[in-house]
PDB file of C-alpha atoms in Angstrom:
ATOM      1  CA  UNK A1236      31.367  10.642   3.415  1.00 37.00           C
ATOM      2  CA  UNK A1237      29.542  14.187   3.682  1.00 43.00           C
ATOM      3  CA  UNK A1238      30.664  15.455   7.085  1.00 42.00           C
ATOM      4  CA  UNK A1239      28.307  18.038   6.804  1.00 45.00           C
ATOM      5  CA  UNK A1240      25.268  15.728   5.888  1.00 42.00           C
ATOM      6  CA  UNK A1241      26.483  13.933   9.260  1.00 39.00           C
ATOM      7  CA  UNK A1242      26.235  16.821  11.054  1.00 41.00           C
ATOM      8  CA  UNK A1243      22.953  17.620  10.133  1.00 41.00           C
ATOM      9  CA  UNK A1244      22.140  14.059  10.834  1.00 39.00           C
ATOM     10  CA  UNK A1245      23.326  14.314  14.513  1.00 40.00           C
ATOM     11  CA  UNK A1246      21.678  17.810  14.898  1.00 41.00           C
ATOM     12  CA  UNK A1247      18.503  16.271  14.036  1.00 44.00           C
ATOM     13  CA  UNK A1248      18.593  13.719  16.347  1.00 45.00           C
ATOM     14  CA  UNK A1249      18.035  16.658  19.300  1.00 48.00           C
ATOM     15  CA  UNK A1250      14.653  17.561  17.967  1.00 45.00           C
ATOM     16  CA  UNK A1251      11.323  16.317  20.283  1.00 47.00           C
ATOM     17  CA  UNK A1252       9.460  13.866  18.482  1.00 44.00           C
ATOM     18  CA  UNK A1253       6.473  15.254  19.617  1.00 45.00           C
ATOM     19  CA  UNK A1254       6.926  18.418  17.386  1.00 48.00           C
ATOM     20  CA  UNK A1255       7.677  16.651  13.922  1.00 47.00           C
ATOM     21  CA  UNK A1256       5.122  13.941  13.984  1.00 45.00           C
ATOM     22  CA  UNK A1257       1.498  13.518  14.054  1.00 43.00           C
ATOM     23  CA  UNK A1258       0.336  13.021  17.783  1.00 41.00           C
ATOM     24  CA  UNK A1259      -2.227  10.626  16.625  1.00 42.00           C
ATOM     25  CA  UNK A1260       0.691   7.853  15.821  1.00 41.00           C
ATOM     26  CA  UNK A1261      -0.824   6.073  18.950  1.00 43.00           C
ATOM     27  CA  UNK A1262       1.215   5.525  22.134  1.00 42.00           C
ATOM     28  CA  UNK A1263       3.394   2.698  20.672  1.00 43.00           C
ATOM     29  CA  UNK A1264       5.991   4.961  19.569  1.00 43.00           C
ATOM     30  CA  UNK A1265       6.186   7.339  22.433  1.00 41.00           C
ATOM     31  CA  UNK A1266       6.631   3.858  24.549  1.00 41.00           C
ATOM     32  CA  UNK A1267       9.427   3.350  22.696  1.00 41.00           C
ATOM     33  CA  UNK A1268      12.899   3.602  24.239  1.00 41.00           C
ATOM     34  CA  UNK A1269      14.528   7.028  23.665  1.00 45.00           C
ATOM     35  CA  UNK A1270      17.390   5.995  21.729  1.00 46.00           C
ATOM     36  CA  UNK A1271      14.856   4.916  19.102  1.00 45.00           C
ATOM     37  CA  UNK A1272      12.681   8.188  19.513  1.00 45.00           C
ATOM     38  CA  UNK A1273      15.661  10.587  18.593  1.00 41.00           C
ATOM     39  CA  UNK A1274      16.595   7.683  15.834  1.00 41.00           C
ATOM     40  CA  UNK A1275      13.577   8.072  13.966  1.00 44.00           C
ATOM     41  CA  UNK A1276      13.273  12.271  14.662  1.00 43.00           C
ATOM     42  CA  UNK A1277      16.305  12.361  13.528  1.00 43.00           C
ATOM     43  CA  UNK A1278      15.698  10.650   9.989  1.00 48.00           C
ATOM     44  CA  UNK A1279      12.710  13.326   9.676  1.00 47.00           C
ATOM     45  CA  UNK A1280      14.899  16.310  10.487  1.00 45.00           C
ATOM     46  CA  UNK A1281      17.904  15.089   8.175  1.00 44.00           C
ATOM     47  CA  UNK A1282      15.133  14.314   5.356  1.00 49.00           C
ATOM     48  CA  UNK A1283      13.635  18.109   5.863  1.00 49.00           C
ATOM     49  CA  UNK A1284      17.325  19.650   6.015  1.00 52.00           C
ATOM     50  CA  UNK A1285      18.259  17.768   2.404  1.00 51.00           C
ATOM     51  CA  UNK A1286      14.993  18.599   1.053  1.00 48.00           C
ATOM     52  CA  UNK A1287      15.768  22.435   1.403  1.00 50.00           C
ATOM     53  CA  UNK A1288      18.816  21.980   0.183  1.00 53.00           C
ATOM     54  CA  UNK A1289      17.909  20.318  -3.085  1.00 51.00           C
ATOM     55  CA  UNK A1290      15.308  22.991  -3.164  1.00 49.00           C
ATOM     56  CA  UNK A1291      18.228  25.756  -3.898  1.00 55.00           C
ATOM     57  CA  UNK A1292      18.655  23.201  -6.928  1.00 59.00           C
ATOM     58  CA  UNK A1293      15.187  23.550  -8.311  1.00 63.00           C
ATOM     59  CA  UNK A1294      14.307  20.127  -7.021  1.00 63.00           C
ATOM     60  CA  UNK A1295      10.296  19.067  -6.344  1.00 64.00           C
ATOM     61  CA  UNK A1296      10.532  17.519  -2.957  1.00 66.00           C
ATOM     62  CA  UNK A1297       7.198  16.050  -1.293  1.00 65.00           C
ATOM     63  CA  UNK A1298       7.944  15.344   2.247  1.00 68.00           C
ATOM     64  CA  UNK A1299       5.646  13.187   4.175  1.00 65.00           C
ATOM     65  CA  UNK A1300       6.178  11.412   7.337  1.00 66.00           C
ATOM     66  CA  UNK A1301       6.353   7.180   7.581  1.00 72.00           C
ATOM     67  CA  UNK A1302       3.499   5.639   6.879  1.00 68.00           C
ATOM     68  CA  UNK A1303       2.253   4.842  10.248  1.00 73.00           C
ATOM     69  CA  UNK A1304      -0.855   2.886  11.739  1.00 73.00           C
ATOM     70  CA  UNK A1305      -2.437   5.394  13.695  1.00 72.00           C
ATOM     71  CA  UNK A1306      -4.161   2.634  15.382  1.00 73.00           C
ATOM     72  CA  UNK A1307      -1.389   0.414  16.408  1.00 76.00           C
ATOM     73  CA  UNK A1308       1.767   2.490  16.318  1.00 78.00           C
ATOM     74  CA  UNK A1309       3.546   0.883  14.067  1.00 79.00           C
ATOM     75  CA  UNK A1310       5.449   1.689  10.678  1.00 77.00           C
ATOM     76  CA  UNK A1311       4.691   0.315   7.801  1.00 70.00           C
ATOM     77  CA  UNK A1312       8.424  -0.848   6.188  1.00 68.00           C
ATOM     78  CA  UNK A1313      10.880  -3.727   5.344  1.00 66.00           C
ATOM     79  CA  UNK A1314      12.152  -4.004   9.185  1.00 66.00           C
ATOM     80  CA  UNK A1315       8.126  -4.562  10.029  1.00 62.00           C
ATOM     81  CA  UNK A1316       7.384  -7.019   6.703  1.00 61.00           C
ATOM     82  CA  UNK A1317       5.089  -4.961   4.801  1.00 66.00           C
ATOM     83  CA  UNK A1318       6.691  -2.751   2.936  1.00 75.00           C
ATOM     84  CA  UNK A1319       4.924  -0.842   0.300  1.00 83.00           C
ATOM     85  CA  UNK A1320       6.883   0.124  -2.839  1.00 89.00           C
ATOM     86  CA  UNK A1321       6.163   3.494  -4.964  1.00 90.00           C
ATOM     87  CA  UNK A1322       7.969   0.761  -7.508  1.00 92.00           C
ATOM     88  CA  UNK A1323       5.284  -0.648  -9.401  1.00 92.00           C
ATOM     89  CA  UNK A1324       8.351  -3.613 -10.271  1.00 90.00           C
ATOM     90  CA  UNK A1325       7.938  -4.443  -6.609  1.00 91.00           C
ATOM     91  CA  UNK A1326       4.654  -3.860  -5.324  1.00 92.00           C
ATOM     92  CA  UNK A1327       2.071  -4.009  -7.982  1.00 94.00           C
ATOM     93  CA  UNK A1328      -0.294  -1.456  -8.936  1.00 96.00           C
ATOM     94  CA  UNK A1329      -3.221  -3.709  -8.174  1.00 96.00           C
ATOM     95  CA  UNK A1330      -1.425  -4.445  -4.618  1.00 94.00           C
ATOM     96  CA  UNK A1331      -0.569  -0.749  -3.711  1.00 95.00           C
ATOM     97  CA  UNK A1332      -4.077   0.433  -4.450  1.00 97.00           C
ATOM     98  CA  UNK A1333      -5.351  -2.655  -2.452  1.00 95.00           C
ATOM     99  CA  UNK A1334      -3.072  -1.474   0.586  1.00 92.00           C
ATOM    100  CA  UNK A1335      -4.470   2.279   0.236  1.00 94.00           C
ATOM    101  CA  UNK A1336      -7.881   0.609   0.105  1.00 96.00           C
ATOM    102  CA  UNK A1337      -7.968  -1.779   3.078  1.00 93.00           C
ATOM    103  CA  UNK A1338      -7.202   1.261   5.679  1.00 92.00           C
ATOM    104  CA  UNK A1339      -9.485   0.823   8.771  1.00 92.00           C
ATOM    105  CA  UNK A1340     -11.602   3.509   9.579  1.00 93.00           C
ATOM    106  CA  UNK A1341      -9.657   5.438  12.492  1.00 90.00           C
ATOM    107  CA  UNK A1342      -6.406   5.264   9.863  1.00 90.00           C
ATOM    108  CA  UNK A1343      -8.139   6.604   6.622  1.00 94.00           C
ATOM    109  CA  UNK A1344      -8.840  10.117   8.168  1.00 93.00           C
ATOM    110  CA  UNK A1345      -5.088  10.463   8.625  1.00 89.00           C
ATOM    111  CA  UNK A1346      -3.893   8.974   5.564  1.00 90.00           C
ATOM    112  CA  UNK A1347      -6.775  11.251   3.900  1.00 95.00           C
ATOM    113  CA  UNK A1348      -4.924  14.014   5.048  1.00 92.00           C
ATOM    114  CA  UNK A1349      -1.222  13.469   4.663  1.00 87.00           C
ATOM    115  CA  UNK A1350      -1.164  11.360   1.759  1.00 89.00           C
ATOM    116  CA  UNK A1351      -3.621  12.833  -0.675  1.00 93.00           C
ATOM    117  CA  UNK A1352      -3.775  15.704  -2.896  1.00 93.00           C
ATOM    118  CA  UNK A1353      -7.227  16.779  -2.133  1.00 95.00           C
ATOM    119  CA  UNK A1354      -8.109  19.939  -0.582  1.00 95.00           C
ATOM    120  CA  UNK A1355      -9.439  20.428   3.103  1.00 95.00           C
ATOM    121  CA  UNK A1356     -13.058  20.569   2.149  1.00 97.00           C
ATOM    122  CA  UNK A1357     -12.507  18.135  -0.133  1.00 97.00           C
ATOM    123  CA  UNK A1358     -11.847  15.780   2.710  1.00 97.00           C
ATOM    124  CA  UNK A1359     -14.684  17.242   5.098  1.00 97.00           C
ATOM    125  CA  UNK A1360     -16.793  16.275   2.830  1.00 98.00           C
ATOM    126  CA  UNK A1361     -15.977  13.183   1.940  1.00 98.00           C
ATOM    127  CA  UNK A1362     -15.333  12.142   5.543  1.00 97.00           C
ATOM    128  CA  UNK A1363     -19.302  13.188   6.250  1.00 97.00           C
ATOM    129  CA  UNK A1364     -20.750  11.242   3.246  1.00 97.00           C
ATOM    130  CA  UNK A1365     -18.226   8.215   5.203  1.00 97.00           C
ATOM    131  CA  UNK A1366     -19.870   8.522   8.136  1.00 97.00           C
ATOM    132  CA  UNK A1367     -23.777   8.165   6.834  1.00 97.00           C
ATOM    133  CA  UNK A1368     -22.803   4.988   5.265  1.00 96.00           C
ATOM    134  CA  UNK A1369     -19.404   3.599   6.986  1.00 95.00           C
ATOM    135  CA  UNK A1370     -20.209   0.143   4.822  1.00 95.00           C
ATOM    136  CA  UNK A1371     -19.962   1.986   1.509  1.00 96.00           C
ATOM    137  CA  UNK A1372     -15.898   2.488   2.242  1.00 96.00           C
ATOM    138  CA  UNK A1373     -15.845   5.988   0.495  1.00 97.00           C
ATOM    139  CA  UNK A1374     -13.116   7.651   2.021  1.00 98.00           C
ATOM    140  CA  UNK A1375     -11.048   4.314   1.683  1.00 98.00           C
ATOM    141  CA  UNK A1376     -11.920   4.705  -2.159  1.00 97.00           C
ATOM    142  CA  UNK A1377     -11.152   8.506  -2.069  1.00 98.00           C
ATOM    143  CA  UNK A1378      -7.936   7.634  -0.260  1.00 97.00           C
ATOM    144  CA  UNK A1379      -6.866   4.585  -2.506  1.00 98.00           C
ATOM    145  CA  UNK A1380      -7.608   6.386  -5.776  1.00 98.00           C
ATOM    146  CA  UNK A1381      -5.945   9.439  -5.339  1.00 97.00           C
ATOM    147  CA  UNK A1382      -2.872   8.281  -4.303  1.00 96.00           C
ATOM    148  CA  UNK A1383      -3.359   5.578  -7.119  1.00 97.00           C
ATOM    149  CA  UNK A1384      -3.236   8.516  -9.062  1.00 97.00           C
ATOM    150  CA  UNK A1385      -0.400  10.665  -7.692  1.00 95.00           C
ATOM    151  CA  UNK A1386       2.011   7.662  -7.985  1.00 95.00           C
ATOM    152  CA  UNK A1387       1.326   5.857 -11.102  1.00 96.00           C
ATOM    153  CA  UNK A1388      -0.856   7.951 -12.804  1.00 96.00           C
ATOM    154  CA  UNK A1389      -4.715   8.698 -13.357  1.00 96.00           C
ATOM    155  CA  UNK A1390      -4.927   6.148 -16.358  1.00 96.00           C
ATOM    156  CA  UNK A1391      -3.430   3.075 -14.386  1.00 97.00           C
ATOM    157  CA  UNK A1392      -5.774   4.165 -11.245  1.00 97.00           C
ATOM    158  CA  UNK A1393      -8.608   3.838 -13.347  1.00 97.00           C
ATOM    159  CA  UNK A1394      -7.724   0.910 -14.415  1.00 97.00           C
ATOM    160  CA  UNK A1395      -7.314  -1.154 -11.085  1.00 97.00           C
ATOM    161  CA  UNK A1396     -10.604   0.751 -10.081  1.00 97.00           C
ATOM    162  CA  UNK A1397     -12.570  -1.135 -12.884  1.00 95.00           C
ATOM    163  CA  UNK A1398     -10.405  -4.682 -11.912  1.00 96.00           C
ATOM    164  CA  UNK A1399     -11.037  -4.397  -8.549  1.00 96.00           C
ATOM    165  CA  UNK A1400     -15.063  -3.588  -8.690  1.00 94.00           C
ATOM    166  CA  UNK A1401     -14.761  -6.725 -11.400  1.00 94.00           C
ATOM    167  CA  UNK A1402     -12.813  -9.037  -8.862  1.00 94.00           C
ATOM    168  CA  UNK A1403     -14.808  -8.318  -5.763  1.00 92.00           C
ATOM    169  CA  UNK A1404     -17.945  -6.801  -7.141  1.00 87.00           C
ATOM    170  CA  UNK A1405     -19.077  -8.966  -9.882  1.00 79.00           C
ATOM    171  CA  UNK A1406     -18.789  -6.932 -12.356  1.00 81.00           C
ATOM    172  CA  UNK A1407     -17.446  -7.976 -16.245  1.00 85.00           C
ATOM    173  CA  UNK A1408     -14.140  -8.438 -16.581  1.00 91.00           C
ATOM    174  CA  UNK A1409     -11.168  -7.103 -19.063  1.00 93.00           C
ATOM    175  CA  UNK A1410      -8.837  -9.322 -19.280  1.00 93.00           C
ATOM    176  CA  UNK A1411      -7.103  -6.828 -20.876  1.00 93.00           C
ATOM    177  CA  UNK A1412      -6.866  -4.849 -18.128  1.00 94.00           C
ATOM    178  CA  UNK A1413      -6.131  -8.189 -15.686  1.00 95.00           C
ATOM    179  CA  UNK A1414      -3.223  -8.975 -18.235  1.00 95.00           C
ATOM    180  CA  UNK A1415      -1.883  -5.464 -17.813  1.00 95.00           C
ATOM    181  CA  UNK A1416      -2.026  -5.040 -13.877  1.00 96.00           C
ATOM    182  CA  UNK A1417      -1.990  -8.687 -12.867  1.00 96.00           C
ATOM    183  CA  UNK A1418       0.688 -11.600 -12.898  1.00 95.00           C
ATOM    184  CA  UNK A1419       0.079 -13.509 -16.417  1.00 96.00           C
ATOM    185  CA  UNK A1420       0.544 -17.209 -16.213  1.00 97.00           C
ATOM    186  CA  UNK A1421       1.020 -19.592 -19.401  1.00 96.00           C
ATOM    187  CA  UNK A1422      -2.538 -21.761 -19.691  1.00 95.00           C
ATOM    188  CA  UNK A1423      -1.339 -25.032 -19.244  1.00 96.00           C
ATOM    189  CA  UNK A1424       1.214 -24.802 -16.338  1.00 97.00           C
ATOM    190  CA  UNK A1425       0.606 -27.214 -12.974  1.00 97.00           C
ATOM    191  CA  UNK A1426      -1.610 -25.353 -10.247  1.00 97.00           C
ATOM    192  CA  UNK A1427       1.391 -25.739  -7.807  1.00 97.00           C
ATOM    193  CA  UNK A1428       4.863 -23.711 -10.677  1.00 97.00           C
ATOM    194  CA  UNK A1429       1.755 -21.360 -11.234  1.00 97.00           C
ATOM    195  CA  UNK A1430       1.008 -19.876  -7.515  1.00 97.00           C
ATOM    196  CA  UNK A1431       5.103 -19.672  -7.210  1.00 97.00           C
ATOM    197  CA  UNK A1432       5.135 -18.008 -10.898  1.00 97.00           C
ATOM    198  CA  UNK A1433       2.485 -15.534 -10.218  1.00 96.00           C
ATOM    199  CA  UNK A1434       3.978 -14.553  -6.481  1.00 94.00           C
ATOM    200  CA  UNK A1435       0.688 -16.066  -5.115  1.00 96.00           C
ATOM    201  CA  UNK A1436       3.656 -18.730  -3.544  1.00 96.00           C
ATOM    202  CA  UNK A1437       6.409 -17.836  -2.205  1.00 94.00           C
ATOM    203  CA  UNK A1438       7.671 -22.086  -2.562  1.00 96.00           C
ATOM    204  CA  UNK A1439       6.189 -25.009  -3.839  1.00 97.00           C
ATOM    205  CA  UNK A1440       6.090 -26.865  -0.409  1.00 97.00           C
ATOM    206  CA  UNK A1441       3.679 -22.995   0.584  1.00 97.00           C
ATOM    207  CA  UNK A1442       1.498 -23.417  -2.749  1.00 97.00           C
ATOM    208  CA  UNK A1443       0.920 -27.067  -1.502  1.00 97.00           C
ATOM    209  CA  UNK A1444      -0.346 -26.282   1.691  1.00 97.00           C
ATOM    210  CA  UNK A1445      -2.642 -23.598   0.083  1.00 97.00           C
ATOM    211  CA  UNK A1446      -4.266 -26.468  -1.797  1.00 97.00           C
ATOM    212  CA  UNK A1447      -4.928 -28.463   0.574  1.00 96.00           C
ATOM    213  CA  UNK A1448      -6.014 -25.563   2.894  1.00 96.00           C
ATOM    214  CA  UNK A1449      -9.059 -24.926   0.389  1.00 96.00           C
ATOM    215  CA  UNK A1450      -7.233 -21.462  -0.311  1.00 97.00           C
ATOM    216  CA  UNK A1451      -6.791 -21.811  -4.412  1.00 97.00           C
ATOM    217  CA  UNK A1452      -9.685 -21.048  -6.870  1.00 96.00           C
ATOM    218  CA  UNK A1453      -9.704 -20.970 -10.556  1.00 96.00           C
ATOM    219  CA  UNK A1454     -12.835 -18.692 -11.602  1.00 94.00           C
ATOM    220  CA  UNK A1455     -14.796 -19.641  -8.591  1.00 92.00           C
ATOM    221  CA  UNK A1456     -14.401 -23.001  -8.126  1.00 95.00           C
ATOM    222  CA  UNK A1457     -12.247 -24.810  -5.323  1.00 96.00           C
ATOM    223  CA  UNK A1458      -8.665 -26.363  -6.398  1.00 97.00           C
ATOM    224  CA  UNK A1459      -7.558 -29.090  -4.021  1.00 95.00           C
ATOM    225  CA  UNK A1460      -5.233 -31.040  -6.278  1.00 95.00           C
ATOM    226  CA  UNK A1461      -2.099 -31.012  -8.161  1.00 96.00           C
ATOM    227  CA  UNK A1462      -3.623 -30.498 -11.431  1.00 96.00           C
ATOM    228  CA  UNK A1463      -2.576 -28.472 -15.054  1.00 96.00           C
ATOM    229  CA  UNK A1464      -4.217 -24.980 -15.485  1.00 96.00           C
ATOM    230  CA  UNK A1465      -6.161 -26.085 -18.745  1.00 95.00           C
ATOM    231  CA  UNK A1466      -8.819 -23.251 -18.389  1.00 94.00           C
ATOM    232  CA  UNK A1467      -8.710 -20.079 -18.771  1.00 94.00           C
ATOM    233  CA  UNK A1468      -9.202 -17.528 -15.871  1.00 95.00           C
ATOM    234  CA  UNK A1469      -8.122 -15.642 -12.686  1.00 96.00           C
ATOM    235  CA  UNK A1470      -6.619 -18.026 -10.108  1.00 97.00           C
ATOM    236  CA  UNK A1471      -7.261 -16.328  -7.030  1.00 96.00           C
ATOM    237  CA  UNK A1472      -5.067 -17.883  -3.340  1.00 96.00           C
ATOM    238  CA  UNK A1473      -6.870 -16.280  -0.286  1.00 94.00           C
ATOM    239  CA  UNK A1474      -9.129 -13.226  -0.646  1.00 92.00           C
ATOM    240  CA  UNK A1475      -7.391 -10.888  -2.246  1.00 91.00           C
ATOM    241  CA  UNK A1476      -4.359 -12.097  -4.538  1.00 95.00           C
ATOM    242  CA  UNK A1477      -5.461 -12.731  -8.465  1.00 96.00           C
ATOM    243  CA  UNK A1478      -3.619 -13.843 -11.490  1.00 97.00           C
ATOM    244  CA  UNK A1479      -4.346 -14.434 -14.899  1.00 96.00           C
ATOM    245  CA  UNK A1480      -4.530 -17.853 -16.225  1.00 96.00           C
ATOM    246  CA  UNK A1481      -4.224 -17.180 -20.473  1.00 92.00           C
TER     247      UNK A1481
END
């Protein structure tokens, strides 16, 4: 072990969390017991210390803090169950721009501002046009695309742009584009091995229940039994999780 990465971890855990994080986190971690405060201050200080030195080693460091709800408090991780990966292996890029792009209105201000790439007045003025017309979800698109576009590139955010108006919009599909951002199951393959192929399932005994839940479309139209996949399509479970039938 590093002693002296220790003792910068124990040196961090001194600093007020007031004075590294946003105060807009909501009260749910300030209610927090203290051990935990200085715990989690701690992590930020330690990550900050690192950072500068891997700077001296011509490192490019982006430090940001946890992704938080400002409206509940709480973290978004693997300790809370919804943990979003910059790994497009485990979260998908279809997924993680969904996750940027379902942000409630008093978080996407926040995440607007800490998570993006865009300038100041960028964001003033995409915040304004948000407010005329809440319903149009602009800064959630703003928000969703460029960081879409900082983590897997401006190509692949493109792409899950022109999927996701297709999905939920109407709009023609590529199934070229499906194919390359969502799962691919063979045509052919039983309703139920396809929702736990796809990760739609996590078990057979859950893709069940889904089916007779009225939760399981192919292309629009209702799947209630145990049948074979013999079109081609996107089976959708739910509102928002899609895979390609080919």
């Amino acid at each position: 072990v590093d002693r002296s990465l220790v003792g910068e971890r124990l040196v961090g855990t001194e600093f007020r969390l007031d004075l590294l994080v946003f105060q807009d986190a909501g009260d749910g971690g300030l209610k927090a017991a203290d051990g935990h405060r200085r715990e989690e201050s701690g992590k930020r200080r330690f990550a900050l210390r690192r950072g500068k030195r891997a700077a001296e080693t011509e490192a490019d460091i982006w430090a940001a803090p946890l992704v938080i709800d400002p409206v509940t408090g709480v973290k978004f991780g693997k300790s809370e169950g919804n943990a979003i990966w910059l790994d497009s292996k485990k979260t998908s890029i279809f997924d993680f721009y969904q996750f940027w792009l379902n942000q409630s209105d008093q978080a996407v201000e926040i995440m607007l501002k800490f998570y993006t790439t865009l300038e100041k007045e960028e964001i003033e003025q995409i915040l304004l046009k948000h407010a005329e017309h809440p319903e149009q979800r602009i800064a959630q698109k703003a928000l969703a695309k460029n960081v879409t576009e900082v983590v897997h590139g401006a190509e692949n955010a493109e792409a899950v742009i022109s999927l996701t108006d297709s999905l939920f919009n109407g709009e023609e599909l590529d199934f070229g584009v499906a194919e390359k951002l969502l799962p691919v199951v063979s045509l052919g393959t039983p309703v139920v091995d396809a929702l736990v192929e796809s990760g739609l399932s996590s078990s057979k005994t859950e893709a069940r229940k889904f089916l007779k839940g009225n939760a399981v479309s192919l292309n629009g139209e209702k799947i209630t039994e145990e049948i074979s996949l013999e079109t081609s399509g996107i089976l959708k479970k739910g509102k928002n999780k899609f895979a390609v039938i080919r």
